[in-house]
PDB file of C-alpha atoms in Angstrom:
ATOM      1  CA  UNK A  98      93.826 120.216 181.527  1.00 80.00           C
ATOM      2  CA  UNK A  99      95.467 119.012 184.777  1.00 87.00           C
ATOM      3  CA  UNK A 100      92.949 118.305 187.543  1.00 88.00           C
ATOM      4  CA  UNK A 101      94.143 121.108 189.715  1.00 91.00           C
ATOM      5  CA  UNK A 102      93.543 123.705 186.855  1.00 90.00           C
ATOM      6  CA  UNK A 103      90.313 122.105 186.005  1.00 90.00           C
ATOM      7  CA  UNK A 104      89.106 122.461 189.733  1.00 92.00           C
ATOM      8  CA  UNK A 105      90.179 126.188 189.620  1.00 93.00           C
ATOM      9  CA  UNK A 106      87.993 126.620 186.626  1.00 93.00           C
ATOM     10  CA  UNK A 107      85.041 124.747 187.953  1.00 94.00           C
ATOM     11  CA  UNK A 108      85.247 126.998 191.115  1.00 96.00           C
ATOM     12  CA  UNK A 109      85.652 130.128 188.666  1.00 96.00           C
ATOM     13  CA  UNK A 110      82.788 129.334 186.757  1.00 96.00           C
ATOM     14  CA  UNK A 111      80.271 128.185 189.523  1.00 96.00           C
ATOM     15  CA  UNK A 112      81.324 131.376 191.304  1.00 97.00           C
ATOM     16  CA  UNK A 113      80.600 133.626 188.315  1.00 97.00           C
ATOM     17  CA  UNK A 114      77.378 131.779 187.412  1.00 97.00           C
ATOM     18  CA  UNK A 115      75.997 131.349 191.145  1.00 97.00           C
ATOM     19  CA  UNK A 116      77.019 135.308 191.734  1.00 97.00           C
ATOM     20  CA  UNK A 117      75.220 136.403 188.361  1.00 97.00           C
ATOM     21  CA  UNK A 118      72.199 134.186 189.524  1.00 97.00           C
ATOM     22  CA  UNK A 119      72.395 136.347 193.083  1.00 97.00           C
ATOM     23  CA  UNK A 120      72.866 139.449 191.329  1.00 97.00           C
ATOM     24  CA  UNK A 121      69.688 139.104 189.499  1.00 97.00           C
ATOM     25  CA  UNK A 122      67.808 138.308 192.647  1.00 97.00           C
ATOM     26  CA  UNK A 123      69.131 141.434 194.237  1.00 97.00           C
ATOM     27  CA  UNK A 124      67.771 143.578 190.810  1.00 96.00           C
ATOM     28  CA  UNK A 125      64.556 141.819 191.405  1.00 97.00           C
ATOM     29  CA  UNK A 126      64.221 143.070 194.603  1.00 97.00           C
ATOM     30  CA  UNK A 127      65.271 146.338 193.448  1.00 97.00           C
ATOM     31  CA  UNK A 128      62.668 146.272 190.803  1.00 97.00           C
ATOM     32  CA  UNK A 129      59.879 145.282 193.125  1.00 97.00           C
ATOM     33  CA  UNK A 130      60.804 148.022 195.422  1.00 97.00           C
ATOM     34  CA  UNK A 131      60.686 150.757 192.641  1.00 96.00           C
ATOM     35  CA  UNK A 132      57.133 149.716 191.769  1.00 96.00           C
ATOM     36  CA  UNK A 133      55.495 149.339 194.795  1.00 96.00           C
ATOM     37  CA  UNK A 134      57.470 151.927 197.576  1.00 95.00           C
ATOM     38  CA  UNK A 135      55.396 155.218 198.278  1.00 94.00           C
ATOM     39  CA  UNK A 136      58.494 156.994 198.879  1.00 95.00           C
ATOM     40  CA  UNK A 137      59.542 159.392 195.857  1.00 94.00           C
ATOM     41  CA  UNK A 138      63.192 159.192 197.103  1.00 95.00           C
ATOM     42  CA  UNK A 139      63.342 155.795 197.153  1.00 96.00           C
ATOM     43  CA  UNK A 140      61.750 155.089 194.042  1.00 96.00           C
ATOM     44  CA  UNK A 141      63.888 157.675 192.121  1.00 96.00           C
ATOM     45  CA  UNK A 142      67.055 155.975 194.039  1.00 96.00           C
ATOM     46  CA  UNK A 143      66.009 152.564 192.463  1.00 97.00           C
ATOM     47  CA  UNK A 144      66.145 153.580 189.029  1.00 96.00           C
ATOM     48  CA  UNK A 145      69.252 155.819 189.789  1.00 96.00           C
ATOM     49  CA  UNK A 146      71.023 152.881 191.124  1.00 96.00           C
ATOM     50  CA  UNK A 147      70.319 150.426 188.562  1.00 96.00           C
ATOM     51  CA  UNK A 148      72.394 151.321 185.479  1.00 94.00           C
ATOM     52  CA  UNK A 149      75.624 151.680 187.248  1.00 96.00           C
ATOM     53  CA  UNK A 150      75.033 148.475 189.840  1.00 96.00           C
ATOM     54  CA  UNK A 151      74.372 146.719 186.613  1.00 96.00           C
ATOM     55  CA  UNK A 152      77.641 147.778 184.988  1.00 97.00           C
ATOM     56  CA  UNK A 153      79.790 146.727 187.932  1.00 97.00           C
ATOM     57  CA  UNK A 154      77.910 143.469 188.761  1.00 97.00           C
ATOM     58  CA  UNK A 155      75.805 141.823 185.918  1.00 97.00           C
ATOM     59  CA  UNK A 156      77.560 142.535 182.917  1.00 97.00           C
ATOM     60  CA  UNK A 157      81.184 141.499 184.605  1.00 97.00           C
ATOM     61  CA  UNK A 158      79.523 138.420 185.978  1.00 98.00           C
ATOM     62  CA  UNK A 159      77.763 137.657 182.855  1.00 97.00           C
ATOM     63  CA  UNK A 160      81.243 137.785 180.822  1.00 97.00           C
ATOM     64  CA  UNK A 161      82.947 135.930 183.505  1.00 97.00           C
ATOM     65  CA  UNK A 162      80.275 132.823 183.752  1.00 97.00           C
ATOM     66  CA  UNK A 163      80.824 132.832 179.760  1.00 97.00           C
ATOM     67  CA  UNK A 164      84.389 132.810 179.623  1.00 96.00           C
ATOM     68  CA  UNK A 165      84.935 130.444 182.603  1.00 96.00           C
ATOM     69  CA  UNK A 166      82.458 128.181 180.968  1.00 95.00           C
ATOM     70  CA  UNK A 167      84.220 128.063 177.624  1.00 95.00           C
ATOM     71  CA  UNK A 168      87.317 127.540 179.324  1.00 93.00           C
ATOM     72  CA  UNK A 169      86.262 124.695 181.688  1.00 90.00           C
ATOM     73  CA  UNK A 170      84.492 122.965 178.726  1.00 91.00           C
ATOM     74  CA  UNK A 171      87.371 122.832 176.531  1.00 89.00           C
ATOM     75  CA  UNK A 172      89.581 121.438 179.217  1.00 88.00           C
ATOM     76  CA  UNK A 173      87.137 118.384 179.953  1.00 89.00           C
ATOM     77  CA  UNK A 174      86.095 115.376 177.853  1.00 88.00           C
ATOM     78  CA  UNK A 175      82.926 117.205 177.956  1.00 91.00           C
ATOM     79  CA  UNK A 176      84.056 119.676 175.465  1.00 91.00           C
ATOM     80  CA  UNK A 177      81.940 122.623 174.029  1.00 93.00           C
ATOM     81  CA  UNK A 178      80.201 121.149 171.426  1.00 93.00           C
ATOM     82  CA  UNK A 179      80.158 117.492 172.081  1.00 93.00           C
ATOM     83  CA  UNK A 180      77.037 117.168 174.233  1.00 94.00           C
ATOM     84  CA  UNK A 181      74.046 119.163 173.971  1.00 95.00           C
ATOM     85  CA  UNK A 182      73.608 120.031 177.276  1.00 96.00           C
ATOM     86  CA  UNK A 183      76.939 122.024 177.143  1.00 96.00           C
ATOM     87  CA  UNK A 184      75.766 123.632 174.121  1.00 95.00           C
ATOM     88  CA  UNK A 185      72.635 124.634 175.592  1.00 95.00           C
ATOM     89  CA  UNK A 186      74.184 126.316 178.321  1.00 96.00           C
ATOM     90  CA  UNK A 187      76.710 127.870 176.210  1.00 96.00           C
ATOM     91  CA  UNK A 188      73.526 129.229 173.784  1.00 94.00           C
ATOM     92  CA  UNK A 189      71.762 130.198 177.114  1.00 94.00           C
ATOM     93  CA  UNK A 190      74.652 132.276 178.442  1.00 96.00           C
ATOM     94  CA  UNK A 191      75.173 134.018 174.813  1.00 95.00           C
ATOM     95  CA  UNK A 192      71.680 135.057 174.380  1.00 93.00           C
ATOM     96  CA  UNK A 193      71.388 136.246 178.272  1.00 95.00           C
ATOM     97  CA  UNK A 194      74.509 138.593 177.785  1.00 95.00           C
ATOM     98  CA  UNK A 195      73.282 139.894 174.404  1.00 93.00           C
ATOM     99  CA  UNK A 196      69.774 140.727 175.888  1.00 92.00           C
ATOM    100  CA  UNK A 197      71.463 142.254 179.148  1.00 95.00           C
ATOM    101  CA  UNK A 198      73.587 144.671 176.785  1.00 94.00           C
ATOM    102  CA  UNK A 199      70.809 145.702 174.912  1.00 91.00           C
ATOM    103  CA  UNK A 200      68.783 146.210 177.977  1.00 93.00           C
ATOM    104  CA  UNK A 201      71.560 148.499 179.680  1.00 95.00           C
ATOM    105  CA  UNK A 202      70.051 151.131 177.357  1.00 93.00           C
ATOM    106  CA  UNK A 203      66.517 150.740 179.119  1.00 93.00           C
ATOM    107  CA  UNK A 204      68.400 151.285 182.119  1.00 95.00           C
ATOM    108  CA  UNK A 205      69.861 154.526 181.246  1.00 95.00           C
ATOM    109  CA  UNK A 206      66.487 155.384 180.099  1.00 94.00           C
ATOM    110  CA  UNK A 207      64.981 154.745 183.509  1.00 95.00           C
ATOM    111  CA  UNK A 208      67.715 156.493 185.431  1.00 96.00           C
ATOM    112  CA  UNK A 209      67.150 159.835 183.206  1.00 95.00           C
ATOM    113  CA  UNK A 210      63.538 159.455 183.719  1.00 94.00           C
ATOM    114  CA  UNK A 211      64.307 159.073 187.692  1.00 95.00           C
ATOM    115  CA  UNK A 212      66.826 162.296 187.544  1.00 95.00           C
ATOM    116  CA  UNK A 213      64.089 164.308 186.106  1.00 93.00           C
ATOM    117  CA  UNK A 214      62.626 166.405 188.931  1.00 91.00           C
ATOM    118  CA  UNK A 215      59.594 167.225 186.805  1.00 92.00           C
ATOM    119  CA  UNK A 216      58.858 163.570 185.766  1.00 91.00           C
ATOM    120  CA  UNK A 217      55.926 162.487 187.878  1.00 92.00           C
ATOM    121  CA  UNK A 218      56.489 159.112 190.168  1.00 91.00           C
ATOM    122  CA  UNK A 219      54.262 157.107 188.013  1.00 92.00           C
ATOM    123  CA  UNK A 220      56.011 157.711 184.987  1.00 93.00           C
ATOM    124  CA  UNK A 221      59.324 157.001 186.703  1.00 94.00           C
ATOM    125  CA  UNK A 222      57.887 153.579 188.043  1.00 95.00           C
ATOM    126  CA  UNK A 223      58.665 150.711 185.669  1.00 93.00           C
ATOM    127  CA  UNK A 224      57.511 147.275 185.686  1.00 94.00           C
ATOM    128  CA  UNK A 225      60.205 146.127 182.843  1.00 93.00           C
ATOM    129  CA  UNK A 226      62.955 145.381 185.245  1.00 96.00           C
ATOM    130  CA  UNK A 227      60.677 142.936 187.118  1.00 97.00           C
ATOM    131  CA  UNK A 228      59.492 141.124 184.117  1.00 94.00           C
ATOM    132  CA  UNK A 229      63.107 140.851 182.804  1.00 94.00           C
ATOM    133  CA  UNK A 230      64.793 140.225 186.287  1.00 96.00           C
ATOM    134  CA  UNK A 231      62.119 137.084 186.638  1.00 97.00           C
ATOM    135  CA  UNK A 232      62.749 135.970 183.213  1.00 94.00           C
ATOM    136  CA  UNK A 233      66.560 136.011 183.655  1.00 96.00           C
ATOM    137  CA  UNK A 234      66.280 133.991 186.696  1.00 97.00           C
ATOM    138  CA  UNK A 235      64.418 131.601 184.999  1.00 95.00           C
ATOM    139  CA  UNK A 236      66.916 131.365 182.484  1.00 95.00           C
ATOM    140  CA  UNK A 237      69.800 131.136 184.647  1.00 97.00           C
ATOM    141  CA  UNK A 238      68.067 128.470 186.948  1.00 97.00           C
ATOM    142  CA  UNK A 239      67.260 126.726 183.814  1.00 95.00           C
ATOM    143  CA  UNK A 240      71.119 126.685 182.922  1.00 96.00           C
ATOM    144  CA  UNK A 241      71.890 125.546 186.419  1.00 96.00           C
ATOM    145  CA  UNK A 242      69.558 122.662 186.149  1.00 96.00           C
ATOM    146  CA  UNK A 243      71.349 121.465 182.918  1.00 96.00           C
ATOM    147  CA  UNK A 244      74.684 121.491 184.949  1.00 95.00           C
ATOM    148  CA  UNK A 245      73.414 119.577 187.376  1.00 96.00           C
ATOM    149  CA  UNK A 246      71.423 116.881 185.592  1.00 96.00           C
ATOM    150  CA  UNK A 247      73.443 116.891 182.451  1.00 95.00           C
ATOM    151  CA  UNK A 248      70.554 115.165 180.259  1.00 94.00           C
ATOM    152  CA  UNK A 249      71.786 112.515 177.623  1.00 92.00           C
ATOM    153  CA  UNK A 250      72.232 113.656 174.438  1.00 93.00           C
ATOM    154  CA  UNK A 251      75.429 113.803 171.948  1.00 93.00           C
ATOM    155  CA  UNK A 252      75.866 116.229 169.068  1.00 92.00           C
ATOM    156  CA  UNK A 253      76.716 114.806 165.393  1.00 92.00           C
ATOM    157  CA  UNK A 254      79.890 116.496 166.069  1.00 91.00           C
ATOM    158  CA  UNK A 255      80.505 114.443 169.258  1.00 91.00           C
ATOM    159  CA  UNK A 256      79.511 111.372 167.788  1.00 90.00           C
ATOM    160  CA  UNK A 257      82.048 112.006 165.482  1.00 90.00           C
ATOM    161  CA  UNK A 258      84.875 112.326 167.998  1.00 87.00           C
ATOM    162  CA  UNK A 259      83.972 109.629 169.936  1.00 84.00           C
ATOM    163  CA  UNK A 260      84.126 107.411 166.792  1.00 86.00           C
ATOM    164  CA  UNK A 261      87.353 108.668 166.118  1.00 84.00           C
ATOM    165  CA  UNK A 262      88.447 107.907 169.422  1.00 79.00           C
ATOM    166  CA  UNK A 263      87.122 104.373 169.568  1.00 79.00           C
ATOM    167  CA  UNK A 264      88.694 103.589 166.026  1.00 80.00           C
ATOM    168  CA  UNK A 265      91.761 104.892 167.769  1.00 77.00           C
ATOM    169  CA  UNK A 266      91.574 102.640 170.660  1.00 71.00           C
ATOM    170  CA  UNK A 267      90.679  99.355 168.761  1.00 67.00           C
ATOM    171  CA  UNK A 268      93.392 100.159 166.267  1.00 62.00           C
ATOM    172  CA  UNK A 269      96.380  97.215 166.347  1.00 59.00           C
ATOM    173  CA  UNK A 270      98.807  98.645 168.679  1.00 56.00           C
ATOM    174  CA  UNK A 271      96.926 101.154 170.000  1.00 52.00           C
ATOM    175  CA  UNK A 272      97.935 102.094 173.656  1.00 53.00           C
ATOM    176  CA  UNK A 273      94.943 103.303 175.884  1.00 49.00           C
ATOM    177  CA  UNK A 274      95.574 106.786 177.808  1.00 50.00           C
ATOM    178  CA  UNK A 275      93.628 106.883 180.930  1.00 45.00           C
ATOM    179  CA  UNK A 276      91.082 109.366 181.447  1.00 44.00           C
ATOM    180  CA  UNK A 277      92.184 112.216 183.650  1.00 43.00           C
TER     181      UNK A 277
ATOM    182  CA  UNK B  32      79.313 123.760 185.264  1.00 52.00           C
ATOM    183  CA  UNK B  33      81.072 120.441 184.800  1.00 50.00           C
ATOM    184  CA  UNK B  34      81.446 118.183 187.359  1.00 50.00           C
ATOM    185  CA  UNK B  35      84.497 116.041 186.754  1.00 47.00           C
ATOM    186  CA  UNK B  36      83.081 113.305 188.633  1.00 47.00           C
ATOM    187  CA  UNK B  37      80.645 112.699 186.038  1.00 50.00           C
ATOM    188  CA  UNK B  38      82.736 112.991 183.132  1.00 55.00           C
ATOM    189  CA  UNK B  39      81.328 110.943 180.051  1.00 59.00           C
ATOM    190  CA  UNK B  40      84.153 108.517 180.339  1.00 51.00           C
ATOM    191  CA  UNK B  41      82.680 107.048 183.555  1.00 48.00           C
ATOM    192  CA  UNK B  42      79.129 106.628 182.083  1.00 50.00           C
ATOM    193  CA  UNK B  43      79.368 103.443 180.667  1.00 48.00           C
ATOM    194  CA  UNK B  44      76.619 100.723 179.431  1.00 43.00           C
ATOM    195  CA  UNK B  45      77.024  97.042 180.316  1.00 42.00           C
ATOM    196  CA  UNK B  46      78.794  96.488 177.338  1.00 40.00           C
ATOM    197  CA  UNK B  47      81.447  98.986 177.870  1.00 41.00           C
ATOM    198  CA  UNK B  48      80.565 101.810 175.439  1.00 43.00           C
ATOM    199  CA  UNK B  49      79.335 105.226 176.403  1.00 47.00           C
ATOM    200  CA  UNK B  50      75.586 105.249 176.684  1.00 47.00           C
ATOM    201  CA  UNK B  51      75.075 108.592 174.970  1.00 47.00           C
ATOM    202  CA  UNK B  52      76.809 107.434 172.166  1.00 47.00           C
ATOM    203  CA  UNK B  53      74.773 104.578 171.278  1.00 47.00           C
ATOM    204  CA  UNK B  54      71.317 106.462 171.023  1.00 53.00           C
ATOM    205  CA  UNK B  55      70.382 107.430 167.513  1.00 63.00           C
ATOM    206  CA  UNK B  56      68.641 110.664 166.759  1.00 79.00           C
ATOM    207  CA  UNK B  57      68.070 113.793 168.760  1.00 88.00           C
ATOM    208  CA  UNK B  58      66.583 113.580 172.106  1.00 91.00           C
ATOM    209  CA  UNK B  59      63.198 114.873 172.792  1.00 92.00           C
ATOM    210  CA  UNK B  60      64.335 117.412 175.340  1.00 94.00           C
ATOM    211  CA  UNK B  61      66.714 118.880 172.454  1.00 94.00           C
ATOM    212  CA  UNK B  62      64.321 119.280 170.131  1.00 94.00           C
ATOM    213  CA  UNK B  63      61.893 121.149 172.637  1.00 94.00           C
ATOM    214  CA  UNK B  64      64.846 123.256 173.640  1.00 93.00           C
ATOM    215  CA  UNK B  65      65.673 124.320 170.220  1.00 91.00           C
ATOM    216  CA  UNK B  66      61.933 125.204 169.624  1.00 94.00           C
ATOM    217  CA  UNK B  67      61.705 127.148 172.660  1.00 92.00           C
ATOM    218  CA  UNK B  68      65.092 128.875 171.912  1.00 90.00           C
ATOM    219  CA  UNK B  69      63.895 130.143 168.503  1.00 92.00           C
ATOM    220  CA  UNK B  70      60.619 131.448 170.064  1.00 92.00           C
ATOM    221  CA  UNK B  71      62.819 133.304 172.492  1.00 88.00           C
ATOM    222  CA  UNK B  72      64.722 134.744 169.927  1.00 89.00           C
ATOM    223  CA  UNK B  73      62.065 135.385 167.701  1.00 91.00           C
ATOM    224  CA  UNK B  74      60.459 137.580 170.564  1.00 86.00           C
ATOM    225  CA  UNK B  75      63.603 139.370 171.506  1.00 83.00           C
ATOM    226  CA  UNK B  76      63.881 140.565 167.819  1.00 87.00           C
ATOM    227  CA  UNK B  77      60.403 141.381 167.436  1.00 87.00           C
ATOM    228  CA  UNK B  78      60.611 143.157 170.741  1.00 80.00           C
ATOM    229  CA  UNK B  79      63.423 145.455 169.543  1.00 79.00           C
ATOM    230  CA  UNK B  80      61.801 146.356 166.010  1.00 82.00           C
ATOM    231  CA  UNK B  81      58.398 146.560 167.332  1.00 74.00           C
ATOM    232  CA  UNK B  82      56.793 149.609 165.504  1.00 42.00           C
ATOM    233  CA  UNK B  83      55.171 152.751 167.000  1.00 38.00           C
ATOM    234  CA  UNK B  84      52.551 151.986 170.091  1.00 41.00           C
ATOM    235  CA  UNK B  85      55.164 149.493 171.333  1.00 45.00           C
ATOM    236  CA  UNK B  86      58.573 149.521 171.314  1.00 45.00           C
ATOM    237  CA  UNK B  87      60.247 151.468 168.888  1.00 43.00           C
ATOM    238  CA  UNK B  88      63.733 150.491 167.425  1.00 46.00           C
ATOM    239  CA  UNK B  89      65.621 152.529 169.901  1.00 51.00           C
ATOM    240  CA  UNK B  90      63.436 151.438 173.104  1.00 56.00           C
ATOM    241  CA  UNK B  91      66.290 149.420 174.678  1.00 58.00           C
ATOM    242  CA  UNK B  92      68.922 151.623 173.362  1.00 56.00           C
ATOM    243  CA  UNK B  93      67.743 154.736 174.679  1.00 53.00           C
ATOM    244  CA  UNK B  94      69.734 157.397 176.587  1.00 48.00           C
ATOM    245  CA  UNK B  95      68.039 160.519 175.802  1.00 47.00           C
ATOM    246  CA  UNK B  96      66.694 162.340 178.887  1.00 46.00           C
ATOM    247  CA  UNK B  97      63.142 163.520 178.780  1.00 45.00           C
ATOM    248  CA  UNK B  98      62.815 167.702 178.208  1.00 43.00           C
ATOM    249  CA  UNK B  99      62.497 169.112 181.139  1.00 44.00           C
ATOM    250  CA  UNK B 100      58.868 170.053 182.037  1.00 44.00           C
ATOM    251  CA  UNK B 101      57.419 167.301 179.962  1.00 43.00           C
ATOM    252  CA  UNK B 102      56.446 163.995 181.869  1.00 45.00           C
ATOM    253  CA  UNK B 103      55.596 160.989 180.092  1.00 44.00           C
ATOM    254  CA  UNK B 104      51.896 159.552 180.549  1.00 45.00           C
ATOM    255  CA  UNK B 105      50.782 158.152 183.816  1.00 43.00           C
ATOM    256  CA  UNK B 106      51.080 154.427 184.107  1.00 41.00           C
ATOM    257  CA  UNK B 107      54.142 152.082 184.054  1.00 44.00           C
ATOM    258  CA  UNK B 108      56.021 151.959 180.743  1.00 45.00           C
ATOM    259  CA  UNK B 109      57.020 148.526 179.580  1.00 44.00           C
ATOM    260  CA  UNK B 110      60.407 149.089 178.848  1.00 44.00           C
ATOM    261  CA  UNK B 111      62.076 152.451 178.219  1.00 43.00           C
ATOM    262  CA  UNK B 112      61.105 155.095 175.414  1.00 42.00           C
ATOM    263  CA  UNK B 113      59.181 153.973 172.722  1.00 35.00           C
TER     264      UNK B 113
END
């Protein structure tokens, strides 16, 4: 991948990943408000707005982070399956995205309860978004730490690739190509 | 995210080979990470298929509005209809 394109992919990935993290922080704030506010309108409003907001922010950002991460890793020497830290980031992203999609049903249930004027406030309040937001934060921060620290560890696939590259470079008459 | 300035080609040992490639076996943090991942996945699966009293199979797939006039028991639920 040309350097300029690689940097563009990096910008896209960082933007979507940090954006996803920020959206989760905002959801955590909403969830805390939902469980602590004494104003019935505020409590109901929180759970009514969570579902559409998640569809417009969390889900697109999750997929954007996943896709840009895949594109970027495939365009760099790190690869997608050669280093464990990249592999773990991929797994974290995929699992978090799947869990998010499943959780959209819970958002819908909470919104239905909040919209029911007969439902008591105590039944509308739900601690689940608080718990899930905290867990999501932990997972996304872990992915961010992996991206920054890049702990060592090459997968068997990566070792085979490196071995093939070394054999190619050491072969008689081989021409070394500078890494870009 | 991948920082081009720290690409594997620039991380060489004194003999010129990649340090990560010369280490045999799976690093300890990878083993711990896989164990943690399996635990999390098991927890998620159990959370989804838990029987009555906890989270039912449809607890996270819910979309059914509660009947008008029927209110849920007091106290916060743990994740939706279940």
